């Protein structure tokens, strides 16, 4: 039975990598897939992973009807066995409902990937609807880490290393940006305290806490 699966994790947890791997594996077994994405860092109509993989994708716009797009492809003789939907946090509630209908009405597997919450810890509309509608939610197994070494659960937005709480919900960007606007993954405790790596003075996750000669 076809299903709608939501793969989620913090920024930098390997979601796009997994999306591309999943596409590759299904393709290798002769299944035909279609990749949607929205506002990927690498540019329009592209799905990209920090491991260097990239692929062409269909860019989702506010007025894109995802279900209709697939129906049109199938009516023109195309085959669609599964759909990958990356950066799904940016999709509208309507887009997510179209994905659910694709599963129920066309028996197409839909694999959606995205972060759940924004820099203020609030759900994105697309992620909220996915949590409400998905058959399954899978949290990525590769844990991202806060500068303190704890599991990172939150995405902070930073300006020159300082965490900010003002601004638009959507601002495409990357982690490991130190000079301008960027993102940093943190544990809840440090997100609440707005304690980023720069503010804490933490240089690396393996500080010399036990120097040679220490008693
Ligand atoms: N140089 C590297 N060596 C090994 N793994 C890396 C390297 N750079 C990035 N990664 C891996 O890629 C992950 C980010 O993958 P990506 O698919 O871009 O994440 P997401 O889509 O969740 O933001 C990191 O968590 C890390 O596991
Ligand atoms: C927290 C947060 C993130 N974003 C943006 C930043 C990136 O472009 C994407 C997440 O991509 P990734 O592949 O998971 O790293 O989302 C945003 O616009 N607003 C936010 O609050």
XYZ file of C-alpha atoms and ligand atoms in Angstrom:
263
model
C 0.000 0.000 0.000
C 1.325 3.430 -0.929
C 2.248 5.741 1.924
C 3.097 9.307 2.821
C 6.284 9.368 4.882
C 7.755 12.472 6.518
C 11.510 12.243 7.103
C 12.588 14.972 9.478
C 15.598 16.176 11.457
C 17.375 19.423 12.199
C 19.193 21.327 9.504
C 22.320 19.465 8.388
C 21.058 16.059 9.532
C 21.314 14.483 6.081
C 17.746 14.821 4.798
C 18.607 15.819 1.226
C 21.345 13.191 1.117
C 18.822 10.537 2.136
C 16.312 11.893 -0.402
C 18.881 11.508 -3.184
C 19.920 8.044 -1.962
C 16.321 6.901 -1.785
C 15.710 8.195 -5.315
C 18.842 6.430 -6.542
C 17.889 3.096 -4.971
C 14.326 3.137 -6.281
C 15.543 4.165 -9.728
C 18.088 1.385 -9.760
C 15.210 -1.089 -9.424
C 13.317 0.396 -12.356
C 10.878 2.526 -10.390
C 10.121 5.911 -11.901
C 10.300 8.889 -9.580
C 9.700 12.587 -9.600
C 11.507 15.034 -7.305
C 9.904 18.252 -6.079
C 11.723 20.893 -4.076
C 11.286 24.474 -2.952
C 13.934 27.159 -2.312
C 16.941 24.856 -2.119
C 20.161 26.722 -1.184
C 21.728 25.641 -4.496
C 19.090 27.463 -6.556
C 15.823 26.917 -8.327
C 14.751 23.461 -9.548
C 17.663 21.750 -7.790
C 17.952 19.338 -4.881
C 21.389 19.481 -3.246
C 23.179 17.757 -0.399
C 26.162 19.065 1.565
C 27.922 15.839 0.569
C 28.107 17.253 -2.945
C 25.278 15.378 -4.664
C 22.792 17.354 -6.732
C 19.903 16.535 -9.051
C 17.321 18.327 -11.124
C 13.928 18.739 -9.487
C 10.602 20.411 -10.115
C 10.474 23.756 -8.284
C 7.292 24.145 -6.231
C 5.657 27.578 -6.368
C 2.692 28.828 -4.335
C 0.308 28.086 -7.207
C 1.798 24.700 -8.209
C -0.769 21.925 -8.063
C 1.409 18.911 -7.299
C -1.356 16.384 -7.846
C -2.302 17.928 -11.170
C 1.365 17.982 -12.223
C 1.610 14.221 -11.691
C -1.768 13.510 -13.296
C -0.678 15.475 -16.382
C 2.558 13.501 -16.592
C 0.685 10.213 -16.336
C -1.918 11.291 -18.881
C 0.918 12.019 -21.292
C 2.117 8.429 -20.900
C 4.673 9.027 -18.152
C 5.163 6.615 -15.273
C 5.352 7.842 -11.679
C 5.833 5.219 -8.969
C 7.049 7.538 -6.230
C 7.559 11.178 -5.424
C 10.326 12.804 -3.372
C 9.386 16.181 -1.866
C 12.393 18.027 -0.396
C 12.400 21.214 1.709
C 8.772 20.316 2.468
C 8.656 22.778 5.371
C 8.275 25.502 2.734
C 5.241 23.874 1.078
C 1.772 25.247 1.760
C -0.905 23.214 3.527
C -2.590 22.786 0.131
C 0.592 21.291 -1.328
C 0.729 18.724 1.480
C -2.919 17.834 0.965
C -2.166 17.311 -2.735
C 0.653 14.933 -1.752
C -1.709 12.969 0.498
C -4.233 12.680 -2.320
C -1.471 11.421 -4.612
C -0.941 8.534 -2.184
C -4.629 7.771 -1.692
C -5.967 8.335 -5.196
C -3.006 7.387 -7.408
C -1.262 4.824 -5.123
C 2.035 6.704 -5.420
C 4.530 6.546 -2.556
C 5.412 10.025 -1.345
C 8.616 10.638 0.625
C 8.725 14.139 2.094
C 11.810 15.647 3.735
C 12.070 18.771 5.862
C 12.760 20.462 9.161
C 9.806 20.696 11.530
C 10.430 23.984 13.325
C 11.761 27.427 12.490
C 14.346 29.554 14.298
C 11.659 30.539 16.849
C 10.824 26.835 17.512
C 7.443 27.186 15.757
C 6.180 24.626 13.249
C 6.379 25.525 9.565
C 2.942 25.238 7.889
C 4.080 22.442 5.554
C 5.622 20.443 8.390
C 2.573 20.917 10.592
C 0.298 19.510 7.891
C 2.712 16.637 7.261
C 2.709 15.731 10.949
C -1.087 15.766 10.816
C -1.392 13.685 7.623
C 1.652 11.416 7.260
C 1.292 7.653 7.560
C 4.726 7.596 9.155
C 7.205 10.092 10.565
C 10.855 9.080 10.519
C 13.417 11.055 12.493
C 16.817 10.882 10.822
C 19.261 8.638 12.633
C 22.352 10.757 12.052
C 22.286 13.030 15.076
C 23.436 16.587 14.759
C 25.208 17.990 17.786
C 25.003 21.192 19.769
C 28.380 22.822 20.520
C 28.061 21.313 24.057
C 27.961 17.780 22.627
C 24.288 17.131 23.372
C 21.955 16.079 20.597
C 20.828 19.139 18.638
C 17.062 19.435 18.402
C 16.594 23.082 17.406
C 17.582 25.340 14.529
C 18.861 28.766 15.584
C 19.236 31.725 13.219
C 22.381 33.718 13.822
C 23.710 37.106 12.811
C 27.488 37.208 13.163
C 27.264 34.293 15.579
C 24.569 35.825 17.814
C 21.189 34.096 17.944
C 18.265 36.239 16.781
C 14.519 35.852 17.317
C 13.246 38.571 14.991
C 12.720 38.206 11.248
C 10.750 36.466 8.516
C 10.040 32.772 8.990
C 11.582 31.907 5.632
C 15.163 32.929 4.947
C 17.137 30.472 2.828
C 20.593 29.940 4.294
C 23.218 27.566 5.567
C 24.907 26.389 8.737
C 28.582 27.227 9.306
C 28.143 30.834 8.197
C 30.037 32.946 10.686
C 30.121 36.480 9.378
C 26.549 37.121 8.245
C 23.097 35.570 8.633
C 23.323 31.839 9.131
C 21.981 28.941 11.127
C 23.321 26.832 13.973
C 21.822 23.680 15.450
C 21.520 23.700 19.240
C 20.100 21.589 22.055
C 16.913 23.010 23.610
C 18.723 24.225 26.716
C 21.141 26.345 24.724
C 18.462 27.504 22.287
C 16.417 28.773 25.250
C 19.450 30.576 26.622
C 20.435 31.868 23.170
C 23.852 30.403 23.769
C 25.507 29.794 20.406
C 29.015 28.421 19.907
C 30.338 31.936 19.330
C 28.777 33.317 22.518
C 29.877 30.353 24.602
C 33.415 30.608 23.289
C 33.341 26.921 22.350
C 35.853 26.262 19.608
C 35.304 22.599 19.021
C 33.492 19.614 20.446
C 36.787 18.135 21.700
C 38.301 20.787 23.936
C 41.350 20.061 26.015
C 39.322 19.475 29.134
C 41.917 17.097 30.589
C 45.283 18.649 29.783
C 48.338 16.463 30.305
C 49.672 16.909 33.762
C 46.315 17.815 35.261
C 45.928 16.423 38.742
N 32.928 16.626 4.733
C 31.990 15.791 5.154
N 32.293 14.532 5.479
C 31.346 13.660 5.887
N 30.061 13.971 5.988
C 29.700 15.219 5.695
C 30.628 16.199 5.254
N 29.950 17.351 5.031
C 28.666 17.085 5.323
N 28.516 15.805 5.726
C 27.289 15.119 6.141
O 26.222 15.670 5.445
C 25.161 15.956 6.363
C 24.339 17.072 5.790
O 23.664 16.560 4.672
P 22.458 17.313 3.972
O 21.765 16.272 3.158
O 22.968 18.510 3.265
O 21.571 17.726 5.246
P 20.122 18.372 5.352
O 19.421 18.201 4.043
O 19.454 17.627 6.479
O 20.336 19.807 5.727
C 25.884 16.268 7.665
O 25.112 16.002 8.807
C 27.027 15.271 7.613
O 26.582 14.020 8.105
C 15.425 27.289 10.856
C 15.038 27.931 9.564
C 15.583 27.495 8.371
N 15.234 28.097 7.223
C 15.824 27.632 5.955
C 17.326 27.573 5.908
C 17.585 26.520 4.833
O 17.546 27.163 3.571
C 16.374 25.589 4.981
C 16.704 24.290 5.679
O 17.493 23.503 4.827
P 18.280 22.177 5.295
O 18.458 21.442 4.006
O 17.411 21.441 6.284
O 19.559 22.616 5.900
O 15.414 26.298 5.743
C 14.310 29.126 7.208
O 13.958 29.656 6.145
N 13.768 29.568 8.377
C 14.103 29.017 9.563
O 13.576 29.457 10.606
